[in-house]
PDB file of C-alpha atoms and ligand atoms in Angstrom:
ATOM      1  CA  MET A   1      51.833  64.426  75.783  1.00 67.00           C
ATOM      2  CA  SER A   2      52.726  65.716  79.436  1.00 65.00           C
ATOM      3  CA  GLN A   3      53.155  63.851  82.145  1.00 63.00           C
ATOM      4  CA  ALA A   4      49.951  65.176  83.545  1.00 60.00           C
ATOM      5  CA  GLU A   5      48.230  64.456  80.295  1.00 63.00           C
ATOM      6  CA  GLU A   6      49.226  60.775  80.661  1.00 65.00           C
ATOM      7  CA  HIS A   7      48.269  60.681  84.123  1.00 58.00           C
ATOM      8  CA  LEU A   8      44.435  61.949  82.961  1.00 56.00           C
ATOM      9  CA  ASP A   9      44.703  59.612  79.731  1.00 59.00           C
ATOM     10  CA  ALA A  10      45.376  56.591  82.075  1.00 57.00           C
ATOM     11  CA  GLY A  11      42.443  57.505  84.334  1.00 52.00           C
ATOM     12  CA  LEU A  12      44.834  58.546  87.449  1.00 54.00           C
ATOM     13  CA  PRO A  13      43.246  61.129  89.680  1.00 51.00           C
ATOM     14  CA  PRO A  14      44.453  64.867  88.773  1.00 53.00           C
ATOM     15  CA  GLU A  15      46.478  65.241  92.087  1.00 51.00           C
ATOM     16  CA  THR A  16      48.843  62.409  91.232  1.00 55.00           C
ATOM     17  CA  ALA A  17      49.754  64.609  88.294  1.00 60.00           C
ATOM     18  CA  GLU A  18      53.425  65.593  89.532  1.00 58.00           C
ATOM     19  CA  MET A  19      53.876  61.989  90.792  1.00 60.00           C
ATOM     20  CA  PRO A  20      56.227  59.628  88.872  1.00 60.00           C
ATOM     21  CA  VAL A  21      54.043  56.509  87.591  1.00 63.00           C
ATOM     22  CA  ALA A  22      56.784  54.101  89.230  1.00 61.00           C
ATOM     23  CA  ILE A  23      55.378  55.225  92.834  1.00 60.00           C
ATOM     24  CA  LEU A  24      51.623  55.088  91.814  1.00 60.00           C
ATOM     25  CA  GLU A  25      52.280  51.381  90.253  1.00 67.00           C
ATOM     26  CA  GLU A  26      53.451  50.109  93.694  1.00 67.00           C
ATOM     27  CA  TYR A  27      49.967  50.393  95.313  1.00 67.00           C
ATOM     28  CA  GLU A  28      46.754  48.752  94.432  1.00 71.00           C
ATOM     29  CA  PRO A  29      44.062  51.155  93.387  1.00 76.00           C
ATOM     30  CA  ALA A  30      41.767  52.427  95.752  1.00 87.00           C
ATOM     31  CA  PRO A  31      37.755  53.206  96.015  1.00 96.00           C
ATOM     32  CA  LEU A  32      36.580  56.840  96.737  1.00 97.00           C
ATOM     33  CA  VAL A  33      36.098  56.692 100.257  1.00 98.00           C
ATOM     34  CA  GLY A  34      38.501  54.924 102.774  1.00 98.00           C
ATOM     35  CA  ILE A  35      37.366  54.001 106.098  1.00 98.00           C
ATOM     36  CA  LEU A  36      39.209  53.014 108.949  1.00 98.00           C
ATOM     37  CA  ILE A  37      38.609  51.798 112.380  1.00 98.00           C
ATOM     38  CA  GLY A  38      40.843  51.145 115.466  1.00 97.00           C
ATOM     39  CA  SER A  39      39.809  47.534 116.081  1.00 98.00           C
ATOM     40  CA  GLU A  40      37.640  44.556 114.896  1.00 98.00           C
ATOM     41  CA  SER A  41      35.349  45.562 117.993  1.00 97.00           C
ATOM     42  CA  ASP A  42      34.202  48.868 116.120  1.00 98.00           C
ATOM     43  CA  ARG A  43      33.213  46.952 112.930  1.00 98.00           C
ATOM     44  CA  GLU A  44      29.498  46.738 114.021  1.00 98.00           C
ATOM     45  CA  ARG A  45      29.469  50.391 114.830  1.00 98.00           C
ATOM     46  CA  MET A  46      30.687  51.411 111.552  1.00 98.00           C
ATOM     47  CA  GLU A  47      28.760  49.254 109.317  1.00 98.00           C
ATOM     48  CA  PRO A  48      25.958  51.773 108.667  1.00 98.00           C
ATOM     49  CA  ALA A  49      28.698  53.564 106.747  1.00 98.00           C
ATOM     50  CA  ILE A  50      29.490  51.178 104.398  1.00 98.00           C
ATOM     51  CA  GLU A  51      25.684  50.632 103.931  1.00 98.00           C
ATOM     52  CA  GLU A  52      24.949  54.305 103.068  1.00 98.00           C
ATOM     53  CA  LEU A  53      28.077  54.307 100.832  1.00 98.00           C
ATOM     54  CA  ASN A  54      26.757  51.254  99.078  1.00 97.00           C
ATOM     55  CA  GLU A  55      23.238  52.610  98.702  1.00 97.00           C
ATOM     56  CA  ARG A  56      24.767  55.669  97.051  1.00 96.00           C
ATOM     57  CA  GLY A  57      27.035  53.615  94.895  1.00 96.00           C
ATOM     58  CA  ILE A  58      30.299  55.156  96.033  1.00 97.00           C
ATOM     59  CA  SER A  59      33.214  52.789  96.319  1.00 97.00           C
ATOM     60  CA  ASN A  60      34.527  52.242  99.442  1.00 98.00           C
ATOM     61  CA  GLU A  61      37.113  49.986 101.397  1.00 98.00           C
ATOM     62  CA  LEU A  62      37.434  49.276 104.958  1.00 98.00           C
ATOM     63  CA  ASN A  63      40.914  48.680 106.972  1.00 98.00           C
ATOM     64  CA  VAL A  64      41.458  47.894 110.880  1.00 98.00           C
ATOM     65  CA  LEU A  65      44.678  49.945 111.950  1.00 98.00           C
ATOM     66  CA  SER A  66      44.844  51.118 114.955  1.00 98.00           C
ATOM     67  CA  ALA A  67      46.625  54.666 115.879  1.00 98.00           C
ATOM     68  CA  HIS A  68      48.389  53.117 118.787  1.00 98.00           C
ATOM     69  CA  ARG A  69      49.107  49.549 117.918  1.00 98.00           C
ATOM     70  CA  ASP A  70      50.155  50.156 114.472  1.00 98.00           C
ATOM     71  CA  PRO A  71      51.222  53.705 114.273  1.00 98.00           C
ATOM     72  CA  ARG A  72      53.412  52.828 110.917  1.00 98.00           C
ATOM     73  CA  GLY A  73      49.993  51.277 109.176  1.00 98.00           C
ATOM     74  CA  VAL A  74      48.404  53.818 110.064  1.00 98.00           C
ATOM     75  CA  ALA A  75      50.990  56.609 108.325  1.00 98.00           C
ATOM     76  CA  GLU A  76      51.424  54.591 105.478  1.00 98.00           C
ATOM     77  CA  TYR A  77      47.840  54.023 104.754  1.00 97.00           C
ATOM     78  CA  ALA A  78      46.917  57.682 105.091  1.00 98.00           C
ATOM     79  CA  SER A  79      50.279  59.226 103.163  1.00 97.00           C
ATOM     80  CA  THR A  80      49.084  56.957 100.142  1.00 96.00           C
ATOM     81  CA  ALA A  81      45.799  57.326 100.044  1.00 96.00           C
ATOM     82  CA  ALA A  82      45.582  60.246  97.651  1.00 95.00           C
ATOM     83  CA  LEU A  83      47.941  58.804  95.383  1.00 93.00           C
ATOM     84  CA  ARG A  84      45.766  55.772  95.273  1.00 95.00           C
ATOM     85  CA  GLY A  85      42.707  57.792  94.216  1.00 94.00           C
ATOM     86  CA  VAL A  86      40.805  58.013  97.690  1.00 97.00           C
ATOM     87  CA  ARG A  87      39.019  61.147  98.078  1.00 96.00           C
ATOM     88  CA  VAL A  88      37.893  61.485 101.246  1.00 98.00           C
ATOM     89  CA  LEU A  89      38.703  59.514 104.656  1.00 98.00           C
ATOM     90  CA  ILE A  90      36.251  58.132 107.478  1.00 99.00           C
ATOM     91  CA  ALA A  91      38.055  56.950 110.677  1.00 99.00           C
ATOM     92  CA  GLY A  92      36.129  55.462 113.680  1.00 98.00           C
ATOM     93  CA  ALA A  93      37.362  55.049 117.183  1.00 98.00           C
ATOM     94  CA  GLY A  94      36.521  54.714 120.603  1.00 98.00           C
ATOM     95  CA  MET A  95      38.218  55.328 123.965  1.00 97.00           C
ATOM     96  CA  SER A  96      41.386  57.335 123.431  1.00 97.00           C
ATOM     97  CA  ALA A  97      40.313  57.983 119.852  1.00 98.00           C
ATOM     98  CA  ALA A  98      43.336  58.935 118.163  1.00 98.00           C
ATOM     99  CA  LEU A  99      42.781  57.347 114.672  1.00 98.00           C
ATOM    100  CA  PRO A 100      41.015  60.251 112.982  1.00 98.00           C
ATOM    101  CA  GLY A 101      43.888  62.759 114.227  1.00 98.00           C
ATOM    102  CA  ALA A 102      46.385  60.394 113.255  1.00 98.00           C
ATOM    103  CA  THR A 103      45.278  59.943 109.910  1.00 98.00           C
ATOM    104  CA  ALA A 104      44.773  63.733 109.265  1.00 98.00           C
ATOM    105  CA  ALA A 105      48.374  64.105 110.093  1.00 98.00           C
ATOM    106  CA  HIS A 106      49.567  62.291 107.124  1.00 98.00           C
ATOM    107  CA  THR A 107      47.348  63.251 104.408  1.00 98.00           C
ATOM    108  CA  GLU A 108      45.713  66.301 103.072  1.00 96.00           C
ATOM    109  CA  LEU A 109      42.448  64.462 102.243  1.00 98.00           C
ATOM    110  CA  PRO A 110      39.459  65.445 104.393  1.00 98.00           C
ATOM    111  CA  VAL A 111      39.212  63.118 107.760  1.00 98.00           C
ATOM    112  CA  ILE A 112      35.632  62.367 109.101  1.00 99.00           C
ATOM    113  CA  GLY A 113      35.976  61.144 112.603  1.00 98.00           C
ATOM    114  CA  VAL A 114      33.366  58.917 114.128  1.00 98.00           C
ATOM    115  CA  PRO A 115      33.558  58.773 117.883  1.00 98.00           C
ATOM    116  CA  LEU A 116      32.559  55.330 118.953  1.00 98.00           C
ATOM    117  CA  THR A 117      31.363  53.701 122.193  1.00 97.00           C
ATOM    118  CA  SER A 118      32.580  50.489 123.478  1.00 92.00           C
ATOM    119  CA  SER A 119      32.299  48.220 126.207  1.00 91.00           C
ATOM    120  CA  LYS A 120      35.485  49.988 127.659  1.00 93.00           C
ATOM    121  CA  THR A 121      34.559  53.444 127.156  1.00 93.00           C
ATOM    122  CA  ALA A 122      34.576  56.093 129.910  1.00 92.00           C
ATOM    123  CA  ALA A 123      31.914  58.483 130.358  1.00 91.00           C
ATOM    124  CA  GLY A 124      29.790  56.799 127.797  1.00 95.00           C
ATOM    125  CA  GLY A 125      31.821  57.992 124.675  1.00 97.00           C
ATOM    126  CA  LEU A 126      32.893  61.407 126.100  1.00 97.00           C
ATOM    127  CA  ASP A 127      36.173  60.215 125.811  1.00 97.00           C
ATOM    128  CA  ALA A 128      36.210  59.443 121.870  1.00 98.00           C
ATOM    129  CA  ILE A 129      34.052  62.497 121.275  1.00 98.00           C
ATOM    130  CA  LEU A 130      36.793  64.661 123.230  1.00 98.00           C
ATOM    131  CA  ALA A 131      39.990  62.940 121.459  1.00 98.00           C
ATOM    132  CA  ILE A 132      38.453  63.475 117.964  1.00 98.00           C
ATOM    133  CA  VAL A 133      37.165  66.959 118.524  1.00 98.00           C
ATOM    134  CA  GLN A 134      40.065  68.517 120.227  1.00 98.00           C
ATOM    135  CA  MET A 135      42.556  68.594 117.466  1.00 98.00           C
ATOM    136  CA  PRO A 136      45.523  71.253 117.437  1.00 97.00           C
ATOM    137  CA  PRO A 137      45.397  74.188 115.134  1.00 97.00           C
ATOM    138  CA  GLY A 138      45.918  73.412 111.802  1.00 96.00           C
ATOM    139  CA  VAL A 139      45.226  69.603 111.832  1.00 97.00           C
ATOM    140  CA  PRO A 140      41.346  69.632 111.321  1.00 98.00           C
ATOM    141  CA  VAL A 141      39.290  66.818 111.790  1.00 98.00           C
ATOM    142  CA  ALA A 142      35.354  66.501 111.083  1.00 98.00           C
ATOM    143  CA  CYS A 143      33.574  64.991 114.057  1.00 98.00           C
ATOM    144  CA  VAL A 144      30.203  63.515 113.645  1.00 98.00           C
ATOM    145  CA  SER A 145      27.767  62.342 116.316  1.00 98.00           C
ATOM    146  CA  LEU A 146      28.816  59.549 119.048  1.00 98.00           C
ATOM    147  CA  ASP A 147      28.100  56.057 116.751  1.00 98.00           C
ATOM    148  CA  GLY A 148      27.397  58.545 113.756  1.00 98.00           C
ATOM    149  CA  ALA A 149      28.615  56.327 110.960  1.00 98.00           C
ATOM    150  CA  ARG A 150      25.860  57.008 108.848  1.00 98.00           C
ATOM    151  CA  ASN A 151      26.424  60.485 108.868  1.00 98.00           C
ATOM    152  CA  ALA A 152      29.869  60.335 108.271  1.00 98.00           C
ATOM    153  CA  ALA A 153      29.217  58.467 105.162  1.00 98.00           C
ATOM    154  CA  ILE A 154      26.571  61.064 103.976  1.00 98.00           C
ATOM    155  CA  LEU A 155      29.262  63.879 104.748  1.00 98.00           C
ATOM    156  CA  ALA A 156      31.624  62.242 102.593  1.00 98.00           C
ATOM    157  CA  ALA A 157      29.215  62.058  99.818  1.00 97.00           C
ATOM    158  CA  LYS A 158      28.328  65.871 100.315  1.00 96.00           C
ATOM    159  CA  ILE A 159      32.281  66.159 100.144  1.00 96.00           C
ATOM    160  CA  LEU A 160      32.470  64.246  96.882  1.00 95.00           C
ATOM    161  CA  ALA A 161      30.057  66.164  95.353  1.00 93.00           C
ATOM    162  CA  GLN A 162      31.900  69.364  95.405  1.00 89.00           C
ATOM    163  CA  GLY A 163      33.930  70.689  92.774  1.00 68.00           C
ATOM    164  CA  GLY A 164      32.980  68.144  90.111  1.00 55.00           C
ATOM    165  CA  GLY A 165      34.554  65.470  91.867  1.00 49.00           C
ATOM    166  CA  TYR A 166      31.481  63.122  92.326  1.00 52.00           C
ATOM    167  CA  PRO A 167      29.860  61.333  90.297  1.00 52.00           C
ATOM    168  CA  GLY A 168      32.379  62.868  87.542  1.00 51.00           C
ATOM    169  CA  ALA A 169      35.425  61.706  89.310  1.00 55.00           C
ATOM    170  CA  PRO A 170      37.854  60.358  87.154  1.00 54.00           C
ATOM    171  CA  PRO A 171      37.917  56.443  86.519  1.00 58.00           C
ATOM    172  CA  ARG A 172      39.992  54.874  89.532  1.00 56.00           C
ATOM    173  CA  PRO A 173      43.479  53.844  87.822  1.00 57.00           C
ATOM    174  CA  GLN A 174      44.017  50.593  86.708  1.00 63.00           C
ATOM    175  CA  ARG A 175      46.885  48.264  87.758  1.00 61.00           C
ATOM    176  CA  LYS A 176      49.331  47.572  85.117  1.00 63.00           C
ATOM    177  CA  VAL A 177      49.612  43.789  84.615  1.00 56.00           C
TER     178      VAL A 177
HETATM  179  C1  LIG B 201      40.162  51.902 120.336  1.00 64.88           C
HETATM  180  O1  LIG B 201      39.981  51.453 121.646  1.00 64.88           O
HETATM  181  C2  LIG B 201      39.664  51.282 119.427  1.00 64.88           C
HETATM  182  O2  LIG B 201      39.136  51.913 118.519  1.00 64.88           O
HETATM  183  C3  LIG B 201      38.425  50.594 119.970  1.00 64.88           C
HETATM  184  O3  LIG B 201      37.115  51.442 120.160  1.00 64.88           O
HETATM  185  C4  LIG B 201      38.857  50.501 121.556  1.00 64.88           C
HETATM  186  C5  LIG B 201      39.052  49.151 122.217  1.00 64.88           C
HETATM  187  O4  LIG B 201      39.762  48.422 121.228  1.00 64.88           O
HETATM  188  P1  LIG B 201      39.754  46.515 121.376  1.00 64.88           P
HETATM  189  O5  LIG B 201      40.411  46.652 122.748  1.00 64.88           O
HETATM  190  O6  LIG B 201      38.332  46.264 121.599  1.00 64.88           O
HETATM  191  O7  LIG B 201      40.572  46.237 120.594  1.00 64.88           O
HETATM  192  O8  LIG B 201      41.513  51.957 119.760  1.00 64.88           O
END
């Protein structure tokens, strides 16, 4: 049996076929959608995304990781997400909202940015909108409306529905004991 066949047999996502199993075992298996927020203060505005994904039966996780305060944490999460089985990333941030772009810089997964209002926002959230929309060529980030967490979840569901990825997605990797 080839390594690719072994991976499929073990329920690992196809994109991991070239990865040594030893690397994959270091990371917790993941849900289909990974949600990142730049601060605890963003959580309430991003909850509609979780509700929408849960209503659709799409597994998800949320982590608080700031592009500016914890850039290494963002890099590690983003660069290992696909290996763990995550298929789409949603990143919500306010003010100088670097999180979606910083995430996209470390992954080939599609990243959906959610510009968020915050108590410290300038111009009613335009700061975050521009930070997310104005990505340099070669590093695209999808951007939904201001505080558009639910739309981000719906877009993630549409992405997952392409190419037979959902609901016929491969089972989540099982952690060996
Ligand atoms: C951004 O700064 C966060 O995404 C948040 O929207 C904003 C304010 O963060 P806190 O000062 O409330 O932690 O990075």
